[in-house]
Tab-separated table of C-alpha atoms in Angstrom:
chain	number	residue	atom	x	y	z
V	1	MET	CA	75.156	84.146	124.652
V	2	SER	CA	76.611	80.757	123.998
V	3	ALA	CA	79.464	79.559	122.031
V	4	ARG	CA	77.150	77.452	120.186
V	5	PHE	CA	75.863	80.191	118.507
V	6	LEU	CA	78.800	82.246	118.194
V	7	ASN	CA	80.405	79.630	116.378
V	8	ILE	CA	77.497	79.323	113.672
V	9	LEU	CA	77.513	83.402	113.385
V	10	LEU	CA	81.425	83.585	113.101
V	11	GLY	CA	80.974	80.540	110.580
V	12	LEU	CA	78.433	82.705	108.356
V	13	LEU	CA	80.504	86.018	108.658
V	14	SER	CA	83.477	84.225	106.983
V	15	LEU	CA	81.958	82.691	104.946
V	16	ALA	CA	80.605	86.011	103.448
V	17	GLY	CA	83.830	87.469	103.931
V	18	LEU	CA	85.339	84.586	101.464
V	19	ALA	CA	82.423	85.574	99.163
V	20	THR	CA	84.186	89.277	98.881
V	21	ALA	CA	86.959	87.275	97.546
V	22	CYS	CA	85.393	85.153	95.028
V	23	LEU	CA	83.235	88.249	93.831
V	24	PHE	CA	86.909	90.345	93.715
V	25	MET	CA	88.297	87.107	91.306
V	26	TYR	CA	85.293	87.492	89.365
V	27	GLN	CA	85.926	91.061	88.712
V	28	VAL	CA	89.751	90.069	87.884
V	29	ILE	CA	88.311	87.450	85.249
V	30	HIS	CA	85.645	89.230	83.960
V	31	TYR	CA	86.732	92.668	83.396
V	32	SER	CA	90.677	92.000	82.417
V	33	SER	CA	91.210	92.810	78.488
V	34	ASN	CA	93.659	91.663	76.360
V	35	ALA	CA	93.838	95.461	75.644
V	36	PRO	CA	96.303	97.491	76.799
V	37	ILE	CA	95.238	99.690	79.354
V	38	GLY	CA	97.882	102.204	79.484
V	39	ASN	CA	101.536	102.318	77.513
V	40	ASP	CA	103.261	100.585	80.815
V	41	ASP	CA	101.202	97.566	79.230
V	42	ILE	CA	102.972	98.050	76.130
V	43	ASP	CA	106.358	99.385	76.618
V	44	LEU	CA	106.973	97.290	79.940
V	45	ILE	CA	105.086	93.971	79.583
V	46	LEU	CA	104.938	93.545	75.597
V	47	ILE	CA	107.528	95.093	73.927
V	48	ASP	CA	110.226	94.186	76.859
V	49	THR	CA	109.089	90.389	76.881
V	50	ILE	CA	108.749	89.895	73.232
V	51	ALA	CA	112.862	90.670	73.171
V	52	ILE	CA	113.295	88.487	75.709
V	53	LEU	CA	111.532	85.639	73.971
V	54	LYS	CA	113.790	86.776	71.039
V	55	ALA	CA	116.983	86.741	72.873
V	56	GLN	CA	120.007	84.949	71.308
V	57	SER	CA	122.478	85.257	73.733
V	58	PHE	CA	122.076	85.640	77.575
V	59	ASP	CA	122.855	89.263	77.730
V	60	GLU	CA	120.161	89.930	75.376
V	61	TRP	CA	117.745	88.080	77.339
V	62	LEU	CA	118.945	89.562	80.848
V	63	THR	CA	118.992	93.383	79.218
V	64	PRO	CA	115.526	93.851	78.711
V	65	LEU	CA	114.368	91.760	81.592
V	66	LEU	CA	116.105	94.459	84.466
V	67	HIS	CA	116.263	97.135	82.104
V	68	GLN	CA	114.745	100.236	83.652
V	69	ASN	CA	111.792	102.790	83.146
V	70	ALA	CA	112.658	106.197	85.025
V	71	GLU	CA	112.382	104.948	89.036
V	72	HIS	CA	110.144	101.879	88.248
V	73	ARG	CA	111.863	98.279	88.516
V	74	PRO	CA	109.361	96.298	86.016
V	75	ALA	CA	111.203	92.855	85.823
V	76	MET	CA	108.412	91.526	87.664
V	77	LEU	CA	106.145	92.206	84.844
V	78	ARG	CA	108.401	90.674	82.234
V	79	LEU	CA	108.157	87.969	84.530
V	80	LEU	CA	104.687	86.988	84.022
V	81	GLY	CA	104.859	87.503	80.363
V	82	LEU	CA	107.265	84.825	80.195
V	83	LEU	CA	105.351	82.827	82.236
V	84	SER	CA	102.102	83.549	80.348
V	85	TYR	CA	103.746	82.713	77.098
V	86	ILE	CA	104.873	79.228	78.838
V	87	THR	CA	101.390	78.651	80.398
V	88	ILE	CA	99.254	79.444	77.926
V	89	GLY	CA	101.467	79.668	74.763
V	90	LYS	CA	100.829	83.713	74.375
V	91	ILE	CA	101.419	86.900	76.471
V	92	SER	CA	98.184	87.671	77.944
V	93	LEU	CA	97.671	90.711	80.630
V	94	PRO	CA	94.278	89.040	81.653
V	95	PHE	CA	96.739	86.249	83.122
V	96	ILE	CA	98.933	88.736	84.365
V	97	ASN	CA	96.239	90.362	86.564
V	98	ILE	CA	95.115	86.323	87.327
V	99	VAL	CA	97.679	85.405	88.747
V	100	SER	CA	99.244	88.951	90.566
V	101	ALA	CA	95.751	88.852	92.819
V	102	SER	CA	95.566	85.380	93.279
V	103	VAL	CA	99.175	85.453	95.051
V	104	LEU	CA	97.835	88.470	96.718
V	105	LEU	CA	94.913	86.207	97.860
V	106	PHE	CA	97.734	83.190	98.893
V	107	SER	CA	99.727	85.846	101.035
V	108	LEU	CA	96.687	86.688	102.983
V	109	LEU	CA	95.514	83.452	103.862
V	110	ALA	CA	99.008	82.628	104.357
V	111	LEU	CA	99.597	85.356	107.306
V	112	LEU	CA	95.974	84.724	108.864
V	113	ARG	CA	96.967	81.036	109.065
V	114	SER	CA	100.275	81.691	110.505
V	115	SER	CA	98.475	83.788	113.014
V	116	SER	CA	95.909	81.861	114.118
V	117	ARG	CA	95.612	78.792	116.567
V	118	SER	CA	93.575	76.589	114.415
V	119	TRP	CA	91.831	76.378	110.787
V	120	LYS	CA	88.192	77.397	112.424
V	121	GLU	CA	90.159	80.296	113.558
V	122	MET	CA	91.672	81.631	110.532
V	123	LEU	CA	88.846	80.894	109.305
V	124	TRP	CA	86.556	83.513	111.784
V	125	MET	CA	89.609	86.147	111.276
V	126	ALA	CA	89.010	85.868	107.317
V	127	GLY	CA	85.945	87.173	107.515
V	128	TRP	CA	86.950	90.920	108.570
V	129	ALA	CA	90.967	90.421	106.563
V	130	ILE	CA	89.577	89.730	103.747
V	131	PRO	CA	86.789	92.191	103.019
V	132	LEU	CA	89.240	95.131	104.438
V	133	VAL	CA	91.881	94.345	101.587
V	134	VAL	CA	89.754	93.320	98.606
V	135	ALA	CA	87.811	96.238	99.228
V	136	PRO	CA	87.581	97.845	95.625
V	137	LEU	CA	89.300	101.228	96.716
V	138	HIS	CA	92.018	100.055	94.311
V	139	HIS	CA	89.930	99.200	91.396
V	140	GLU	CA	92.940	100.683	88.795
V	141	CYS	CA	94.440	97.530	89.384
V	142	LEU	CA	92.153	94.971	88.821
V	143	LEU	CA	92.092	95.558	85.173
V	144	TRP	CA	95.756	97.001	84.754
V	145	ALA	CA	98.545	94.606	83.984
V	146	SER	CA	101.453	96.626	84.893
V	147	CYS	CA	99.803	97.585	88.225
V	148	SER	CA	98.274	94.354	89.524
V	149	ALA	CA	101.987	92.356	89.125
V	150	SER	CA	103.901	95.328	90.606
V	151	HIS	CA	101.512	96.706	93.567
V	152	TYR	CA	100.070	93.213	94.450
V	153	THR	CA	103.058	91.101	94.328
V	154	VAL	CA	105.583	93.311	95.717
V	155	ILE	CA	103.136	92.943	99.182
V	156	ALA	CA	102.823	89.320	98.603
V	157	PHE	CA	106.026	88.404	98.376
V	158	GLY	CA	107.303	90.479	101.066
V	159	CYS	CA	104.377	88.994	103.043
V	160	ILE	CA	105.426	85.720	102.143
V	161	GLY	CA	109.231	86.036	102.316
V	162	LEU	CA	109.116	87.878	105.616
V	163	LEU	CA	107.004	84.263	107.015
V	164	LEU	CA	109.353	81.928	105.879
V	165	ALA	CA	112.098	84.006	107.462
V	166	LEU	CA	110.888	82.565	110.282
V	167	ARG	CA	110.731	79.638	109.538
V	168	THR	CA	113.921	76.808	109.953
V	169	GLY	CA	115.127	74.269	107.941
V	170	TRP	CA	116.857	74.788	104.106
V	171	LEU	CA	113.507	74.295	102.336
V	172	ALA	CA	111.781	77.572	103.782
V	173	PHE	CA	115.385	79.275	103.835
V	174	ILE	CA	115.488	78.461	99.766
V	175	GLY	CA	111.666	79.632	99.990
V	176	PHE	CA	112.625	82.925	101.943
V	177	GLU	CA	115.710	83.836	99.025
V	178	ILE	CA	113.104	83.151	95.907
V	179	ALA	CA	110.618	85.548	97.889
V	180	CYS	CA	113.287	88.159	98.147
V	181	LEU	CA	114.411	88.104	94.411
V	182	LEU	CA	110.502	88.100	93.840
V	183	ALA	CA	109.669	91.518	95.545
V	184	LEU	CA	112.928	93.109	94.781
V	185	LEU	CA	111.905	92.628	91.226
V	186	SER	CA	108.533	93.748	91.579
V	187	LEU	CA	109.229	97.561	93.021
V	188	PHE	CA	112.033	98.887	94.461
V	189	SER	CA	110.717	98.887	97.827
V	190	GLY	CA	111.123	94.690	97.669
V	191	LEU	CA	114.398	96.226	98.308
V	192	LEU	CA	113.208	96.378	101.977
V	193	VAL	CA	112.277	92.326	102.032
V	194	PRO	CA	116.256	90.921	102.730
V	195	LEU	CA	116.714	93.778	105.345
V	196	LEU	CA	113.939	92.912	107.402
V	197	GLY	CA	113.982	89.166	106.599
V	198	GLY	CA	118.005	88.868	107.523
V	199	LEU	CA	116.502	90.444	110.739
V	200	ALA	CA	113.882	87.522	111.150
V	201	ILE	CA	117.058	85.168	110.669
V	202	TRP	CA	119.081	86.962	113.395
V	203	LEU	CA	116.470	86.914	116.089
V	204	ARG	CA	114.923	83.963	115.864
V	205	PRO	CA	115.795	80.847	118.380
V	206	GLU	CA	118.355	78.958	116.213
V	207	GLN	CA	121.880	77.559	117.178
V	208	ALA	CA	124.129	80.341	116.654
V	209	GLU	CA	126.544	78.714	113.866
V	210	LYS	CA	123.735	78.067	111.662
V	211	LYS	CA	122.423	80.927	111.735
V	212	ARG	CA	125.754	82.565	111.482
V	213	THR	CA	125.402	80.700	107.889
V	214	LEU	CA	122.163	81.333	107.061
V	215	LEU	CA	123.039	85.090	107.282
V	216	TRP	CA	126.230	85.050	105.508
V	217	ILE	CA	124.637	82.916	102.634
V	218	HIS	CA	121.661	85.442	102.737
V	219	ALA	CA	124.258	88.839	102.665
V	220	VAL	CA	126.405	87.070	99.319
V	221	ILE	CA	122.474	86.137	97.402
V	222	THR	CA	120.812	90.276	98.741
V	223	LEU	CA	124.062	91.902	97.358
V	224	SER	CA	124.508	89.856	94.453
V	225	SER	CA	121.039	90.470	93.310
V	226	ILE	CA	121.739	93.891	94.137
V	227	GLY	CA	124.330	94.492	91.986
V	228	LEU	CA	122.984	93.170	89.274
V	229	TYR	CA	120.101	95.546	89.152
V	230	MET	CA	122.571	98.672	90.082
V	231	VAL	CA	123.779	97.536	86.346
V	232	GLN	CA	121.055	98.207	84.593
V	233	LEU	CA	120.274	101.176	86.121
V	234	ASP	CA	121.223	103.726	83.265
V	235	LEU	CA	117.831	105.084	82.606
V	236	ILE	CA	117.632	106.413	85.796
V	237	TYR	CA	119.851	108.903	84.747
V	238	LYS	CA	119.346	108.872	81.422
V	239	TYR	CA	115.659	110.585	82.140
V	240	LEU	CA	117.668	112.869	85.265
V	241	PRO	CA	118.123	115.731	82.985
V	242	GLN	CA	114.904	115.704	81.146
V	243	LEU	CA	113.303	115.565	84.317
V	244	ILE	CA	115.187	118.359	85.601
V	245	ALA	CA	114.302	120.792	82.433
V	246	ALA	CA	110.919	119.746	82.587
V	247	THR	CA	110.467	121.156	85.953
V	248	GLU	CA	112.083	124.297	84.997
V	249	THR	CA	109.757	124.972	82.298
V	250	ASP	CA	106.899	123.918	84.608
V	251	PRO	CA	105.722	126.262	87.571
V	252	PRO	CA	106.775	123.648	90.548
V	253	ILE	CA	103.921	121.815	92.981
V	254	VAL	CA	105.924	122.702	96.103
V	255	SER	CA	109.225	124.677	96.981
V	256	ILE	CA	112.656	122.835	97.857
V	257	SER	CA	111.683	124.739	101.055
V	258	THR	CA	108.475	122.816	101.687
V	259	SER	CA	109.012	119.549	100.373
V	260	ALA	CA	109.909	118.251	103.846
V	261	PRO	CA	106.987	119.060	105.512
V	262	ASN	CA	104.472	118.785	102.242
V	263	ALA	CA	105.988	114.716	102.495
V	264	LEU	CA	105.180	114.106	106.011
V	265	ILE	CA	101.362	115.778	105.255
V	266	TRP	CA	101.628	113.030	102.589
V	267	PHE	CA	102.386	110.088	104.599
V	268	PHE	CA	100.210	110.274	107.182
V	269	ALA	CA	96.912	111.218	104.657
V	270	TRP	CA	98.199	108.519	103.157
V	271	LEU	CA	98.107	106.070	105.678
V	272	GLY	CA	94.141	106.954	106.362
V	273	ALA	CA	93.354	107.099	102.686
V	274	TRP	CA	91.995	104.052	102.664
V	275	LEU	CA	89.031	105.760	104.832
V	276	ASP	CA	87.941	108.163	102.788
V	277	ILE	CA	85.789	106.510	100.498
V	278	GLY	CA	83.348	109.015	99.441
V	279	ARG	CA	85.633	111.684	97.350
V	280	GLU	CA	85.747	111.799	93.971
V	281	ILE	CA	88.752	113.330	92.455
V	282	HIS	CA	89.849	114.207	89.047
V	283	PHE	CA	93.782	116.330	88.949
V	284	LYS	CA	96.314	116.821	86.199
V	285	PHE	CA	99.666	115.707	86.445
V	286	PHE	CA	101.950	118.962	87.183
V	287	SER	CA	98.739	120.715	88.049
V	288	GLN	CA	97.353	122.727	91.238
V	289	PRO	CA	95.940	119.995	93.656
V	290	VAL	CA	92.175	120.379	92.737
V	291	ILE	CA	91.015	119.711	96.274
V	292	ASP	CA	91.658	120.985	99.582
V	293	THR	CA	94.234	119.111	101.971
V	294	PRO	CA	91.745	116.439	103.521
V	295	TRP	CA	93.235	117.294	107.129
V	296	PHE	CA	90.414	114.747	107.941
V	297	VAL	CA	92.283	111.513	106.532
V	298	ALA	CA	95.251	113.150	107.511
V	299	CYS	CA	94.619	113.253	111.215
V	300	VAL	CA	93.319	109.412	110.852
V	301	GLY	CA	97.010	108.633	109.651
V	302	ALA	CA	98.860	110.145	112.300
V	303	ALA	CA	96.720	108.556	114.808
V	304	GLN	CA	96.853	105.073	112.818
V	305	MET	CA	100.639	105.769	112.941
V	306	LEU	CA	100.710	106.589	116.560
V	307	ALA	CA	98.468	103.243	117.526
V	308	ILE	CA	100.874	101.158	115.037
V	309	LEU	CA	103.976	102.645	117.236
V	310	THR	CA	102.245	102.138	120.620
V	311	VAL	CA	101.284	98.538	119.665
V	312	LEU	CA	104.469	97.609	118.247
V	313	TRP	CA	106.390	98.888	121.398
V	314	ARG	CA	103.825	97.341	123.903
V	315	SER	CA	103.897	94.178	121.643
V	316	HIS	CA	108.025	93.406	121.365
V	317	ARG	CA	107.543	91.482	125.337
V	318	THR	CA	103.991	89.652	124.746
V	319	LEU	CA	104.392	88.385	122.042
V	320	ALA	CA	107.800	87.430	122.182
V	321	LYS	CA	109.207	86.394	118.688
V	322	GLN	CA	106.088	84.247	117.905
V	323	TYR	CA	104.469	86.800	115.775
V	324	LEU	CA	107.689	88.997	114.452
V	325	HIS	CA	106.320	88.437	111.194
V	326	ILE	CA	103.325	90.626	111.578
V	327	ARG	CA	105.152	93.737	112.740
V	328	LEU	CA	107.984	93.435	110.404
V	329	MET	CA	105.217	93.470	107.685
V	330	ILE	CA	104.065	96.680	109.618
V	331	VAL	CA	107.366	98.061	109.350
V	332	TYR	CA	107.656	97.141	105.624
V	333	LEU	CA	104.206	98.787	104.608
V	334	VAL	CA	105.113	101.814	106.579
V	335	CYS	CA	108.646	101.859	104.838
V	336	THR	CA	107.003	101.587	101.570
V	337	ILE	CA	104.566	104.211	101.881
V	338	PRO	CA	106.438	107.288	102.756
V	339	VAL	CA	108.896	106.158	99.669
V	340	ALA	CA	105.984	106.763	97.177
V	341	ALA	CA	104.759	109.882	99.363
V	342	ILE	CA	108.315	111.830	99.112
V	343	THR	CA	109.306	111.272	95.636
V	344	ARG	CA	104.883	112.288	94.653
V	345	SER	CA	105.278	114.927	97.220
V	346	LEU	CA	108.061	116.561	94.803
V	347	LEU	CA	106.148	116.659	91.339
V	348	LEU	CA	102.592	115.501	91.784
V	349	PRO	CA	99.120	117.404	93.410
V	350	PHE	CA	98.278	116.481	96.797
V	351	ALA	CA	95.093	114.352	95.260
V	352	TYR	CA	97.259	111.961	93.615
V	353	ILE	CA	97.647	110.140	97.134
V	354	PHE	CA	94.121	108.857	96.265
V	355	THR	CA	94.835	107.363	93.456
V	356	SER	CA	93.673	103.842	93.705
V	357	ARG	CA	96.066	101.792	92.959
V	358	TYR	CA	97.912	102.940	96.307
V	359	GLN	CA	95.070	101.905	98.375
V	360	ILE	CA	96.214	98.658	98.904
V	361	TYR	CA	99.273	99.358	101.065
V	362	THR	CA	96.881	100.786	103.327
V	363	GLN	CA	94.522	98.509	103.256
V	364	PHE	CA	96.779	95.576	104.276
V	365	LEU	CA	98.645	97.928	106.491
V	366	ALA	CA	94.887	98.120	108.539
V	367	VAL	CA	94.659	94.248	108.660
V	368	CYS	CA	98.287	93.449	109.816
V	369	LEU	CA	97.598	96.388	112.636
V	370	LEU	CA	94.104	94.855	113.870
V	371	GLY	CA	95.534	91.556	113.673
V	372	LEU	CA	98.169	91.765	115.638
V	373	LEU	CA	95.561	93.976	118.375
V	374	PHE	CA	93.595	90.599	118.315
V	375	ILE	CA	96.326	88.714	118.432
V	376	LEU	CA	97.391	90.772	121.955
V	377	LEU	CA	93.384	90.325	123.134
V	378	ARG	CA	93.186	86.937	122.262
V	379	ASP	CA	96.180	85.618	124.113
V	380	ASN	CA	96.044	87.835	126.944
V	381	ASN	CA	92.854	85.986	127.689
V	382	LYS	CA	93.123	82.474	128.195
V	383	THR	CA	89.972	81.581	130.216
V	384	ASP	CA	86.820	80.549	128.790
V	385	ASP	CA	84.811	83.409	129.314
V	386	LYS	CA	87.410	86.427	128.153
V	387	ASP	CA	87.992	83.276	125.355
V	388	THR	CA	84.240	84.215	124.591
V	389	LYS	CA	84.757	88.030	124.794
V	390	PHE	CA	87.320	87.824	121.774
V	391	ARG	CA	84.351	85.894	119.720
V	392	VAL	CA	81.836	88.325	120.120
V	393	TYR	CA	85.042	91.082	119.185
V	394	THR	CA	85.514	88.906	116.264
V	395	ALA	CA	82.171	88.859	115.421
V	396	ALA	CA	81.297	92.380	115.794
V	397	LEU	CA	83.820	93.111	113.231
V	398	CYS	CA	83.263	90.829	111.253
V	399	MET	CA	80.014	92.820	110.875
V	400	VAL	CA	81.410	96.051	110.779
V	401	SER	CA	84.279	95.203	107.842
V	402	LEU	CA	81.657	93.760	105.939
V	403	MET	CA	79.289	97.379	105.840
V	404	PHE	CA	82.712	98.758	104.866
V	405	TYR	CA	83.357	96.741	101.805
V	406	ALA	CA	79.748	96.874	100.926
V	407	ALA	CA	79.624	101.191	101.112
V	408	VAL	CA	83.225	101.108	98.824
V	409	PHE	CA	81.213	98.578	96.523
V	410	GLN	CA	78.233	100.031	96.629
V	411	ARG	CA	80.246	103.506	95.284
V	412	PHE	CA	83.040	101.611	92.798
V	413	HIS	CA	81.159	98.133	91.995
V	414	HIS	CA	80.938	100.351	88.347
V	415	ARG	CA	84.468	101.398	87.803
V	416	PRO	CA	86.030	98.239	86.213
V	417	THR	CA	83.090	97.537	84.258
V	418	ASP	CA	82.976	101.853	83.374
V	419	THR	CA	86.933	101.807	82.298
V	420	LEU	CA	86.616	98.311	80.403
V	421	ALA	CA	83.511	99.853	78.397
V	422	ARG	CA	85.646	103.681	77.821
V	423	HIS	CA	88.817	101.351	76.494
V	424	THR	CA	86.974	99.190	74.643
V	425	SER	CA	85.541	101.986	72.447
V	426	CYS	CA	89.209	103.595	72.349
V	427	MET	CA	90.076	100.505	71.048
V	428	ASN	CA	87.110	100.782	68.422
V	429	ASP	CA	87.706	103.871	67.766
V	430	TRP	CA	91.611	103.518	66.612
V	431	LYS	CA	90.687	100.218	64.974
V	432	ALA	CA	88.328	102.159	62.480
V	433	LYS	CA	89.549	105.692	62.068
V	434	GLY	CA	93.393	104.837	63.747
V	435	THR	CA	93.228	107.312	66.368
V	436	SER	CA	91.332	108.292	69.106
V	437	ASP	CA	90.436	110.463	71.859
V	438	CYS	CA	92.346	108.609	74.326
V	439	TRP	CA	95.697	107.534	74.173
V	440	TRP	CA	95.517	105.163	71.486
V	441	HIS	CA	97.553	107.609	68.834
V	442	ASP	CA	99.673	106.694	65.846
V	443	ASP	CA	102.730	106.135	68.270
V	444	VAL	CA	100.581	103.170	70.306
V	445	LYS	CA	99.309	102.049	66.579
V	446	LEU	CA	102.760	101.409	65.343
V	447	LYS	CA	103.755	99.397	68.632
V	448	LEU	CA	100.790	97.658	68.492
V	449	ASN	CA	100.852	96.672	64.818
V	450	ASN	CA	105.081	95.614	65.333
V	451	ILE	CA	103.354	93.809	68.583
V	452	ILE	CA	101.007	91.949	66.734
V	453	ASN	CA	103.357	90.884	63.729
V	454	THR	CA	105.768	88.772	65.987
V	455	ASN	CA	102.548	86.353	66.314
V	456	LEU	CA	102.836	86.541	70.260
V	457	PHE	CA	100.743	88.528	71.535
V	458	GLN	CA	96.827	88.886	69.762
V	459	MET	CA	94.646	92.044	71.542
V	460	ASP	CA	91.567	91.484	71.644
């Protein structure tokens, strides 16, 4: 197979991979509505952002920004609401979706470029990486602003932060600190970014005195940010008695004695859930699981975890510190998943791991693992003949990735359309009759009327 033919093939496959990103952004733009899809959009974005805009003092501004909601840390939602108001003059949920999706794609492209020897090689890698990340398993986050602003950004800013942590210079350091703060404001798992980023600074080659100075500054900024956030944790303790009371009246999903192994099964199944594309799951909160334990995806996840540990161990000397950011990104994602697995396995049915908003973590993790494997393959084969083999393997993975995307798209492409139609119908019923069979009830009507009266938000 000639090198010219391979280059042409890889170019065409890469363009097909980039086309999936364009389709992803089209779905985000076309199907996003300014009608709130969930209560989180109302309570955590609209009400709090309006409170910030009306603040008369620093305390009145800071309290709604850092205000907690149970275990969620939704400050990023409000920051994007403020950005929307500053940019286009109103609070726009589609704007939040578009910005969050764009940041996710930008972080992936930055990761690919830093892992490639040239822009052409980055294009080749994009041919298989982009279809895996934007495959519509996480279709729910395409439309739900509070979802995209949390899950997309915590991955994106984590990725960008770890990339900048390995760059020298004050500009990169400032960018790293900003990314750390934004990741922390997205979700609590963002706390891992300053920890892993500090490790990256400590491991990178640099003068010991300068490195020590940067680590001290980083420690002060991180502790100050976390300390400021800890002040706002009152709602976690405020709602804890209610949560305990609720679990006392309802039969628990799992007993305390089985919670640990249950969480372990969740963890492995969550890692492999991105391959389980053919399952239709319908469940109710605080009910028994509606499906049997899908041991297939749990075994896939366990195999994936074993592969990750093997690759990280075998590559710690081969790749030295040049691609440390990819290994740290794998650690970041692998640590983020069990946090959700442990907390969710105590209260919710097993089927919850297949909720679409969490699939993006496993998809991004698969890209990082495959990227590390391909870097090892590329760097261990320096001859022209072996480089040809690398390009053949890249072309094969591009085709497999595009086939995976096509299979997922065929099954889930109708979900954004159906979701938009359903919520548009709910909104119309609510406007006409004052109530709806959906979640648009009287308390929602009161909240939205108060929000609309501020002239800062106009619902479609």
